[in-house]
Amino acid sequence: MEADTERQNDHERRGSETPHTSKPRWWSLFAFTTRPHLLPLILGLILSVLSGVVSPVQSYLLGKVFDCFTKFGAGKYAGSELIGQVSKYTLGVTGLGVASGLLHAGYFAFWLIFGELQAKCARDSLFDGMLEKDMEWYDMRKDGIEALIQRLQTQIRELQMGTSQPFGFALQSIVTALSCLGLAFYTAWDLTLITIATVPFAAVVLGLISSRMQPSIDAQAKELNNAAKLANNALQAIDVVKCFNGQDFETWQYAKAVKRAAKKYLIQAKANALQIGFVRFITLSMFVQGFWYGSHIVITGKKQPGQVLTAFWSCLSALQAAEQILPQILVLEKGRAAGATLKAVLTQMGKRRPAIATGDLTPEFCEGDIEVRNISFRYPSRPDQPALKHASFFFPAGETTFVIGSSGSGKSTLGNLLMRFYEPASGEISIDGHALQDIDVAWLRNNITLVQQQSVLFNETIFKNIAFGRREWNKVTREEVKRSIDTAFLQTTISELPKGLDTIVGTGGNAMSGGQRQRLAIARASLRDTPVLILDEATSALDHISKGMVMDAIRKWRRGKTTIIITHDLSQIADDEFAYILDKGVIVQEGYRYALEKGKSGPLVSSRRPSINFPTTTKRLPRLPEEVRKPSVVSMSSGSRDSTISVCSHDSLDIQYHPRAQSVFVPGMFSLAKESPEMNRRSYFEPFVSPAATGAFAMHRMSGVPDIFTRPLNPSPQSGDGRAGSHGWPLLSRREQDLGDWSLINELHKFAHKPNGGSVEREAVQASRRRSEAIPLKTTKTEAGDLPTQALGPDTGEGPFRIAPINRILRTIWPTLTWKDRPLLIGGFFFAGVHAAATPTFSFVFAKLLATFFQPTNREREALKWSLSVLAIGVGDAIACFFMHYLLEACGQVWVDSLRVESMKRIIDQPRTWFDRDKNSVSKLTECLDRNAEEMRNLLGRFAGFMFVVVIMLVLAIIWSLVVCWKLTLVGLASAPFIYGVTRLYQAVSGKWEGRSNDAGTAAASIFTETFGNIRTVRALTLEGYLHEKYLRATQKAFEVGLRRSAYSGTFYGISDSGVLFATALIFYYGSIVAASRAFTVQNIITVFSMLLFSIANANAILAFIPQINSSCATATRLLRLANLPHKSSHEHAGHVRLPALGTISFNGVSFTYPSRPLGPVLNSINLKLEPHTSIALVGASGSGKSTIASLILGLYPPTSGTLTFDSLAISALHVPSLRTLIAIIPQTPQIFATTIALNIAYAMPERSTLASRAAIEKAAEVAGIHTFITSLPRGYNTLIGEGGTGLSGGQAQRIAIARAVARQPKLMILDEATSALDGESARGIRELVRRLRQQGVGVLMVTHDREMMRVCEEIVVLKDGRVAERGGFDGLVQRRGGELRRLLGEG
């Protein structure tokens, strides 16, 4: 409940990605129409108008034919005359059939083309618009960018559907209605007025009903967006979902979301069914007044029977045309709503000038001298939390500078501002003296490279991923890439791949480990080789020796170039490298490392020596004597950056002053030539403590770590300006310290680096499982095998995509419905049968009405009797139509929702390897659950009932006709094979091209998702141009496939449509022969005419739906594939033994290879025993199998060979979900769900469990060191985080993950590099947590590279090449000469 409240409040506070469009206009369908689109639009309009005239011409010809039969019945025509006259008109019907085929083929093809153009324009416009938006726009998306992308793709599809054949069909029907009314007025205006007298009233009623639909469409779209977001979150965090047994919880959440969306859709369905039923009643009720008055004017001699029939048939055709529009109304409503929403999104994008458009300065070269003055910034998603507060930095050209600090202190914010992802609220940033806002953004990003902790790779080859570092990536040679690979030490890894550099890394780089992805990103940056490099925790996933080697290579490569390293790992900082220390957005210390270590407080004081000593490969030159340095001129303004003099020339004889500096030279005190060594030490190397750093330095104030984890620091006295040293001296900035030294950087920078809680309550957990299992998902009948899968093919992903036949798809409906819903389905088809029977019954009564025209007596009385009979049929038919459409739509909604939930349940139940396949990417799965399910519902809600009606109608009509006049009926049936053949051919062709068109659209959507899901990396690498071109190629291919689809589908649609008129001509001609032979009466022949023609006309209406039917079948096949996935048949459900405790964990000859990573075995016949209640550290180089062991213990993957046992029981015999209740994991990459902080910590736990109480949640947060930060937020634990919520830093997200694990009070805690994103103070808190867990008897398995984390463990297991290299206590292993641990720590 709290999450829902928070979400609502968040919606009110921030902008929505889909602006509310309460009353979209019909012109919204043409919101993306441009001048080049006018030709197909105009041609489509003209051909639609002309094809709409076919029906009134047909009405005219039918009136003439009927007039001939009336005269023959009255004795005015002989048999030969009848045949001659009818033959003349049937030739006209045949010619009309030819013209109709050409016109329908043309209008159908051009409307398909127009729909493709609208979709392409919408895709391109959205891509261009989003590509230009600043990061603030992305951060402010209420439901997150991933959910927005999915909804945009769905709305593009809805717009395409609304502007293609449904729109053309609706327009044709409108023209038909108007032209038929025109013909009726021309033939008998008085009869026409009386016949349509009820139409104005009907229009008002229909308008009122329609007004209820749009709000429900908007509400349904909102709920579907929320459901898509939940599915997306769960699938992206599938490891966490499985490890914390959140499968049922996620399914339950998703089921609730789709249920809310279903309620909104049923409002639309009810309104649409009411419209159809009402129109049906109005159509048939016209016969009462129409035929009564028609009989009157025939008796009085004012009109001939043929004229009355022409006028009346025209009115009937007009109303039938209006009725045929109604099934398209919902498609058009969704289309115009989608068009209005998409246009509103684009308009919203254009309201504010994007940051990328500002600045046009492109300096000739970049030295890399960066100055940040008094900068302040707040993230748009965290307006109450300042990220930086009046911070000033100076990064001299050619030097390496470190920025360190606790999680959330603003380190990464600095990189974001330098890349101009955001604009600062105040202050100024300059590069080489140029203001950042004046510099062209493309130039800026081509001269600055940002490598982030979460290294993003694209679904391309390794070669291309590295080549993307270069602006002209297509000109990069393999030799250049290999040199970059050497920098990142990836030679061995890539050489072991079967395809080497041509290996596809997979979606998001899932074929590579975390460390390999980071090294690929570093290799990409090496190839890019810009003057400025920003490394933001870029080596956090590497082991110590790899990290040391990579840092060596980076220092060598970056010698003489500006490098900013953002990190919390103090061991990376050399003694003579400069560092800024941040806390809560404020610089609390700055200086060279060896000077900061001599201070009285701060992290570098307590760190003493680095945890790892990297061997020095090159020697640093000593600092030059003071007399050789350039004169330093400083200001008396107490460190003000704006009044600092800059010396930025590389010429030692030249001094260049900062253009904005105002120098105040003070002789003696600050003159370098006269200052004493003590003054020199103090003025240059004194550690600086900001007055903001009162109390504990870092995490004590930041994250609520208990006092025993921290050491308080004494506040420094403040000077009048707020900046003072420990003795009250004015604090000198880094520029003032380094003045006269860094201008000689080319000579000086020829060195690389420095030397070197209680147990789980099983009852509570089982209660969670029982609660989840009790959720009524309505899937008891849909276990694997109950749904027909033979049409879907095996789940191999190989070969072409095959669409399942509609009959096999519809067979899945009954098993998915509950006993409560099945009577509704039966009722829906019962009323469909009633509706079907109404047509032949009406045809019979209609023939009786027509017979009154040539009856000698009682014409008016008979006409009134049969007119009232028609009225009774109309009432019954209207009621049947309403219930048929509503009940089938309701059952269709239950059907697809059941399949949605079943698919979701089965998806998250699949083994972890299943998610590594490209066809099972998160974006494709989410699209299938969202858009595909929406289209699939039409198969039952719109098409199945209609086809059932046509079949019943044809059967009844044929039987009735055979009884009345079997000869004419058999001749009419002779045309059935031709009509059926061309219809099936049209269906096959349309289905084939529909599938190809869908595949092309999905390919374009994947590029859209990849681009904007990784927008930061795209912008940092200036890949906008490449991805834009790639996307345009994809949309152009989709358009070209659409063009071919239009040509083929249009042609066969025209042939199918003309076949009906050919059959009509045949029936009329042979009817005249039968009548002339006197074998049957004229009344019998007219009865057969009515039944066959009405039935054929209704059957012909199916043709217009075939493309939509094929599209729905294609999407249904994809969803059914997911709903038919194996359930509880993977290794996770193979066993049934539930352990009360873990016992000894043993790896006996275990080998393992990741199916999606062609890197050979990760574990190689490993033998390892892990005792319970002990703390063990797994140590080894990247890729040695540490995290793999954790994954195997959690049952995410089964061993490839060998056995893994718990208390002597093989894991294959264990019930893995219950095993996971005894284990909690803190993953290296934290996963945050789109809900409140409290629900993130208590994820998937029962609401009534004591472990999920607020007190327990807060206690876990305190242990994780995040409680203070949470309580500082305005909404505290009710703050919405995750996608679309308040943004968190990497460290803050990691501590939420730690709290989530702690809250479960497990038997075994697995920490997989849990401190990689944490600063030293926070890591100290985690070490204290490990000690507490040991005291409480909780086992700890720690995957780590950190020396101090190893120290707190009782035993160290060192892995190498997938085997145990050595094992023992830390002190013993680290002292072993030639030992692997000693080598990894850089001491061997």
GROMACS .gro file of N, CA, C and O in nm, residues 1297-1375:
model
  316
 1297ALA      N    1   2.136  -0.326  -0.068
 1297ALA     CA    2   2.146  -0.470  -0.094
 1297ALA      C    3   2.198  -0.543   0.030
 1297ALA      O    4   2.154  -0.655   0.060
 1298ILE      N    5   2.291  -0.481   0.101
 1298ILE     CA    6   2.343  -0.541   0.224
 1298ILE      C    7   2.232  -0.551   0.329
 1298ILE      O    8   2.214  -0.654   0.394
 1299ALA      N    9   2.155  -0.442   0.342
 1299ALA     CA   10   2.043  -0.444   0.438
 1299ALA      C   11   1.942  -0.551   0.401
 1299ALA      O   12   1.884  -0.618   0.488
 1300ARG      N   13   1.917  -0.570   0.271
 1300ARG     CA   14   1.823  -0.672   0.226
 1300ARG      C   15   1.868  -0.811   0.269
 1300ARG      O   16   1.787  -0.895   0.311
 1301ALA      N   17   1.999  -0.837   0.260
 1301ALA     CA   18   2.052  -0.967   0.299
 1301ALA      C   19   2.052  -0.984   0.450
 1301ALA      O   20   2.015  -1.090   0.503
 1302VAL      N   21   2.089  -0.879   0.521
 1302VAL     CA   22   2.096  -0.886   0.667
 1302VAL      C   23   1.958  -0.909   0.726
 1302VAL      O   24   1.941  -0.984   0.825
 1303ALA      N   25   1.857  -0.846   0.667
 1303ALA     CA   26   1.721  -0.855   0.722
 1303ALA      C   27   1.670  -0.999   0.727
 1303ALA      O   28   1.582  -1.031   0.807
 1304ARG      N   29   1.725  -1.086   0.643
 1304ARG     CA   30   1.675  -1.224   0.637
 1304ARG      C   31   1.736  -1.314   0.744
 1304ARG      O   32   1.694  -1.428   0.759
 1305GLN      N   33   1.838  -1.267   0.815
 1305GLN     CA   34   1.902  -1.345   0.919
 1305GLN      C   35   1.935  -1.486   0.869
 1305GLN      O   36   1.883  -1.586   0.918
 1306PRO      N   37   2.021  -1.496   0.768
 1306PRO     CA   38   2.046  -1.626   0.704
 1306PRO      C   39   2.142  -1.714   0.785
 1306PRO      O   40   2.206  -1.669   0.879
 1307LYS      N   41   2.153  -1.840   0.744
 1307LYS     CA   42   2.251  -1.932   0.799
 1307LYS      C   43   2.388  -1.912   0.734
 1307LYS      O   44   2.490  -1.938   0.796
 1308LEU      N   45   2.384  -1.869   0.607
 1308LEU     CA   46   2.508  -1.843   0.534
 1308LEU      C   47   2.492  -1.712   0.459
 1308LEU      O   48   2.395  -1.692   0.386
 1309MET      N   49   2.590  -1.624   0.477
 1309MET     CA   50   2.590  -1.496   0.405
 1309MET      C   51   2.700  -1.500   0.301
 1309MET      O   52   2.816  -1.527   0.332
 1310ILE      N   53   2.662  -1.476   0.176
 1310ILE     CA   54   2.760  -1.471   0.067
 1310ILE      C   55   2.780  -1.325   0.028
 1310ILE      O   56   2.683  -1.255  -0.004
 1311LEU      N   57   2.903  -1.279   0.033
 1311LEU     CA   58   2.936  -1.142  -0.006
 1311LEU      C   59   3.023  -1.148  -0.131
 1311LEU      O   60   3.139  -1.190  -0.124
 1312ASP      N   61   2.965  -1.114  -0.244
 1312ASP     CA   62   3.038  -1.119  -0.372
 1312ASP      C   63   3.090  -0.980  -0.403
 1312ASP      O   64   3.020  -0.898  -0.463
 1313GLU      N   65   3.214  -0.954  -0.361
 1313GLU     CA   66   3.273  -0.821  -0.379
 1313GLU      C   67   3.180  -0.713  -0.325
 1313GLU      O   68   3.157  -0.611  -0.389
 1314ALA      N   69   3.126  -0.737  -0.206
 1314ALA     CA   70   3.023  -0.647  -0.151
 1314ALA      C   71   3.077  -0.510  -0.116
 1314ALA      O   72   3.000  -0.416  -0.098
 1315THR      N   73   3.209  -0.498  -0.105
 1315THR     CA   74   3.267  -0.368  -0.069
 1315THR      C   75   3.330  -0.297  -0.188
 1315THR      O   76   3.395  -0.194  -0.172
 1316SER      N   77   3.309  -0.350  -0.309
 1316SER     CA   78   3.377  -0.292  -0.426
 1316SER      C   79   3.330  -0.150  -0.454
 1316SER      O   80   3.405  -0.070  -0.510
 1317ALA      N   81   3.204  -0.117  -0.417
 1317ALA     CA   82   3.153   0.017  -0.442
 1317ALA      C   83   3.151   0.102  -0.316
 1317ALA      O   84   3.093   0.211  -0.316
 1318LEU      N   85   3.215   0.054  -0.208
 1318LEU     CA   86   3.210   0.125  -0.081
 1318LEU      C   87   3.344   0.190  -0.050
 1318LEU      O   88   3.451   0.139  -0.085
 1319ASP      N   89   3.338   0.300   0.022
 1319ASP     CA   90   3.459   0.367   0.067
 1319ASP      C   91   3.516   0.291   0.186
 1319ASP      O   92   3.457   0.197   0.239
 1320GLY      N   93   3.634   0.334   0.230
 1320GLY     CA   94   3.704   0.264   0.337
 1320GLY      C   95   3.626   0.259   0.467
 1320GLY      O   96   3.624   0.156   0.536
 1321GLU      N   97   3.561   0.367   0.503
 1321GLU     CA   98   3.485   0.370   0.628
 1321GLU      C   99   3.367   0.272   0.622
 1321GLU      O  100   3.339   0.201   0.718
 1322SER      N  101   3.299   0.269   0.509
 1322SER     CA  102   3.186   0.176   0.493
 1322SER      C  103   3.236   0.032   0.490
 1322SER      O  104   3.174  -0.057   0.548
 1323ALA      N  105   3.350   0.010   0.424
 1323ALA     CA  106   3.407  -0.125   0.421
 1323ALA      C  107   3.443  -0.171   0.562
 1323ALA      O  108   3.429  -0.290   0.595
 1324ARG      N  109   3.488  -0.079   0.645
 1324ARG     CA  110   3.517  -0.113   0.784
 1324ARG      C  111   3.390  -0.161   0.855
 1324ARG      O  112   3.393  -0.254   0.935
 1325GLY      N  113   3.278  -0.097   0.824
 1325GLY     CA  114   3.151  -0.141   0.881
 1325GLY      C  115   3.114  -0.280   0.836
 1325GLY      O  116   3.059  -0.359   0.914
 1326ILE      N  117   3.143  -0.313   0.711
 1326ILE     CA  118   3.113  -0.447   0.661
 1326ILE      C  119   3.203  -0.550   0.730
 1326ILE      O  120   3.159  -0.661   0.763
 1327ARG      N  121   3.327  -0.515   0.754
 1327ARG     CA  122   3.416  -0.607   0.826
 1327ARG      C  123   3.363  -0.633   0.967
 1327ARG      O  124   3.370  -0.745   1.018
 1328GLU      N  125   3.311  -0.527   1.028
 1328GLU     CA  126   3.252  -0.544   1.160
 1328GLU      C  127   3.128  -0.635   1.152
 1328GLU      O  128   3.103  -0.715   1.242
 1329LEU      N  129   3.052  -0.621   1.044
 1329LEU     CA  130   2.935  -0.707   1.024
 1329LEU      C  131   2.978  -0.852   1.015
 1329LEU      O  132   2.915  -0.940   1.074
 1330VAL      N  133   3.086  -0.879   0.942
 1330VAL     CA  134   3.135  -1.016   0.929
 1330VAL      C  135   3.174  -1.071   1.065
 1330VAL      O  136   3.145  -1.187   1.099
 1331ARG      N  137   3.239  -0.990   1.145
 1331ARG     CA  138   3.278  -1.034   1.279
 1331ARG      C  139   3.154  -1.067   1.363
 1331ARG      O  140   3.151  -1.167   1.436
 1332ARG      N  141   3.051  -0.984   1.354
 1332ARG     CA  142   2.929  -1.010   1.428
 1332ARG      C  143   2.864  -1.141   1.383
 1332ARG      O  144   2.816  -1.219   1.465
 1333LEU      N  145   2.861  -1.161   1.251
 1333LEU     CA  146   2.801  -1.284   1.199
 1333LEU      C  147   2.876  -1.406   1.250
 1333LEU      O  148   2.815  -1.509   1.283
 1334ARG      N  149   3.008  -1.397   1.256
 1334ARG     CA  150   3.089  -1.508   1.308
 1334ARG      C  151   3.052  -1.538   1.453
 1334ARG      O  152   3.038  -1.653   1.493
 1335GLN      N  153   3.037  -1.431   1.531
 1335GLN     CA  154   3.003  -1.449   1.672
 1335GLN      C  155   2.865  -1.512   1.690
 1335GLN      O  156   2.840  -1.583   1.786
 1336GLN      N  157   2.776  -1.485   1.595
 1336GLN     CA  158   2.640  -1.538   1.603
 1336GLN      C  159   2.628  -1.675   1.539
 1336GLN      O  160   2.518  -1.731   1.531
 1337GLY      N  161   2.738  -1.729   1.489
 1337GLY     CA  162   2.736  -1.862   1.431
 1337GLY      C  163   2.686  -1.866   1.289
 1337GLY      O  164   2.649  -1.973   1.238
 1338VAL      N  165   2.681  -1.753   1.222
 1338VAL     CA  166   2.638  -1.747   1.082
 1338VAL      C  167   2.760  -1.765   0.993
 1338VAL      O  168   2.862  -1.697   1.011
 1339GLY      N  169   2.751  -1.857   0.899
 1339GLY     CA  170   2.862  -1.876   0.807
 1339GLY      C  171   2.874  -1.761   0.710
 1339GLY      O  172   2.776  -1.698   0.672
 1340VAL      N  173   2.998  -1.734   0.669
 1340VAL     CA  174   3.024  -1.625   0.575
 1340VAL      C  175   3.113  -1.679   0.464
 1340VAL      O  176   3.217  -1.740   0.490
 1341LEU      N  177   3.068  -1.660   0.341
 1341LEU     CA  178   3.149  -1.692   0.224
 1341LEU      C  179   3.171  -1.562   0.149
 1341LEU      O  180   3.076  -1.502   0.098
 1342MET      N  181   3.295  -1.519   0.143
 1342MET     CA  182   3.324  -1.387   0.091
 1342MET      C  183   3.410  -1.397  -0.035
 1342MET      O  184   3.518  -1.457  -0.034
 1343VAL      N  185   3.359  -1.343  -0.144
 1343VAL     CA  186   3.437  -1.329  -0.266
 1343VAL      C  187   3.497  -1.189  -0.262
 1343VAL      O  188   3.424  -1.090  -0.261
 1344THR      N  189   3.628  -1.181  -0.258
 1344THR     CA  190   3.689  -1.050  -0.236
 1344THR      C  191   3.827  -1.042  -0.297
 1344THR      O  192   3.893  -1.143  -0.321
 1345HIS      N  193   3.867  -0.918  -0.319
 1345HIS     CA  194   4.005  -0.887  -0.358
 1345HIS      C  195   4.074  -0.803  -0.251
 1345HIS      O  196   4.190  -0.769  -0.265
 1346ASP      N  197   3.999  -0.768  -0.149
 1346ASP     CA  198   4.047  -0.671  -0.051
 1346ASP      C  199   4.122  -0.741   0.062
 1346ASP      O  200   4.072  -0.837   0.123
 1347ARG      N  201   4.242  -0.693   0.090
 1347ARG     CA  202   4.327  -0.753   0.193
 1347ARG      C  203   4.261  -0.751   0.331
 1347ARG      O  204   4.261  -0.850   0.405
 1348GLU      N  205   4.202  -0.635   0.366
 1348GLU     CA  206   4.144  -0.623   0.500
 1348GLU      C  207   4.022  -0.714   0.515
 1348GLU      O  208   3.996  -0.764   0.624
 1349MET      N  209   3.946  -0.732   0.408
 1349MET     CA  210   3.834  -0.825   0.415
 1349MET      C  211   3.884  -0.968   0.433
 1349MET      O  212   3.820  -1.049   0.501
 1350MET      N  213   3.999  -0.999   0.372
 1350MET     CA  214   4.056  -1.132   0.390
 1350MET      C  215   4.096  -1.154   0.536
 1350MET      O  216   4.082  -1.265   0.590
 1351ARG      N  217   4.146  -1.051   0.599
 1351ARG     CA  218   4.195  -1.064   0.736
 1351ARG      C  219   4.087  -1.108   0.833
 1351ARG      O  220   4.115  -1.179   0.930
 1352VAL      N  221   3.964  -1.064   0.811
 1352VAL     CA  222   3.858  -1.094   0.908
 1352VAL      C  223   3.804  -1.235   0.891
 1352VAL      O  224   3.724  -1.280   0.972
 1353CYS      N  225   3.847  -1.304   0.786
 1353CYS     CA  226   3.799  -1.440   0.762
 1353CYS      C  227   3.892  -1.541   0.828
 1353CYS      O  228   4.014  -1.522   0.834
 1354GLU      N  229   3.833  -1.650   0.870
 1354GLU     CA  230   3.912  -1.754   0.937
 1354GLU      C  231   4.000  -1.829   0.839
 1354GLU      O  232   4.106  -1.879   0.875
 1355GLU      N  233   3.953  -1.839   0.713
 1355GLU     CA  234   4.025  -1.920   0.617
 1355GLU      C  235   4.020  -1.855   0.481
 1355GLU      O  236   3.921  -1.791   0.445
 1356ILE      N  237   4.129  -1.871   0.407
 1356ILE     CA  238   4.139  -1.818   0.272
 1356ILE      C  239   4.150  -1.934   0.174
 1356ILE      O  240   4.231  -2.025   0.195
 1357VAL      N  241   4.067  -1.933   0.070
 1357VAL     CA  242   4.077  -2.031  -0.038
 1357VAL      C  243   4.116  -1.954  -0.164
 1357VAL      O  244   4.043  -1.866  -0.209
 1358VAL      N  245   4.234  -1.985  -0.214
 1358VAL     CA  246   4.287  -1.915  -0.331
 1358VAL      C  247   4.261  -2.001  -0.455
 1358VAL      O  248   4.298  -2.119  -0.459
 1359LEU      N  249   4.196  -1.942  -0.554
 1359LEU     CA  250   4.162  -2.012  -0.678
 1359LEU      C  251   4.252  -1.967  -0.791
 1359LEU      O  252   4.290  -1.849  -0.800
 1360LYS      N  253   4.283  -2.061  -0.877
 1360LYS     CA  254   4.362  -2.030  -0.997
 1360LYS      C  255   4.322  -2.129  -1.107
 1360LYS      O  256   4.324  -2.250  -1.085
 1361ASP      N  257   4.283  -2.074  -1.220
 1361ASP     CA  258   4.244  -2.157  -1.335
 1361ASP      C  259   4.135  -2.258  -1.299
 1361ASP      O  260   4.134  -2.372  -1.344
 1362GLY      N  261   4.040  -2.215  -1.215
 1362GLY     CA  262   3.927  -2.300  -1.182
 1362GLY      C  263   3.956  -2.409  -1.082
 1362GLY      O  264   3.874  -2.500  -1.064
 1363ARG      N  265   4.070  -2.403  -1.016
 1363ARG     CA  266   4.106  -2.502  -0.914
 1363ARG      C  267   4.152  -2.432  -0.787
 1363ARG      O  268   4.184  -2.313  -0.788
 1364VAL      N  269   4.157  -2.509  -0.678
 1364VAL     CA  270   4.209  -2.455  -0.553
 1364VAL      C  271   4.361  -2.457  -0.559
 1364VAL      O  272   4.423  -2.565  -0.569
 1365ALA      N  273   4.420  -2.338  -0.554
 1365ALA     CA  274   4.566  -2.328  -0.559
 1365ALA      C  275   4.627  -2.346  -0.421
 1365ALA      O  276   4.731  -2.411  -0.406
 1366GLU      N  277   4.567  -2.287  -0.321
 1366GLU     CA  278   4.616  -2.303  -0.183
 1366GLU      C  279   4.503  -2.264  -0.088
 1366GLU      O  280   4.407  -2.196  -0.126
 1367ARG      N  281   4.524  -2.305   0.038
 1367ARG     CA  282   4.419  -2.281   0.136
 1367ARG      C  283   4.483  -2.271   0.273
 1367ARG      O  284   4.579  -2.340   0.304
 1368GLY      N  285   4.430  -2.183   0.356
 1368GLY     CA  286   4.484  -2.168   0.490
 1368GLY      C  287   4.446  -2.035   0.550
 1368GLY      O  288   4.366  -1.958   0.493
 1369GLY      N  289   4.508  -2.004   0.665
 1369GLY     CA  290   4.485  -1.877   0.728
 1369GLY      C  291   4.555  -1.764   0.653
 1369GLY      O  292   4.652  -1.787   0.580
 1370PHE      N  293   4.509  -1.641   0.674
 1370PHE     CA  294   4.565  -1.529   0.598
 1370PHE      C  295   4.713  -1.511   0.628
 1370PHE      O  296   4.795  -1.499   0.535
 1371ASP      N  297   4.747  -1.506   0.755
 1371ASP     CA  298   4.887  -1.479   0.791
 1371ASP      C  299   4.979  -1.587   0.737
 1371ASP      O  300   5.089  -1.558   0.688
 1372GLY      N  301   4.937  -1.711   0.745
 1372GLY     CA  302   5.022  -1.818   0.696
 1372GLY      C  303   5.040  -1.813   0.546
 1372GLY      O  304   5.151  -1.832   0.494
 1373LEU      N  305   4.932  -1.787   0.472
 1373LEU     CA  306   4.941  -1.784   0.326
 1373LEU      C  307   5.020  -1.664   0.277
 1373LEU      O  308   5.094  -1.673   0.179
 1374VAL      N  309   5.001  -1.550   0.342
 1374VAL     CA  310   5.068  -1.430   0.293
 1374VAL      C  311   5.218  -1.435   0.317
 1374VAL      O  312   5.295  -1.362   0.253
 1375GLN      N  313   5.260  -1.521   0.409
 1375GLN     CA  314   5.404  -1.533   0.438
 1375GLN      C  315   5.467  -1.649   0.362
 1375GLN      O  316   5.588  -1.669   0.369
   0.00000   0.00000   0.00000
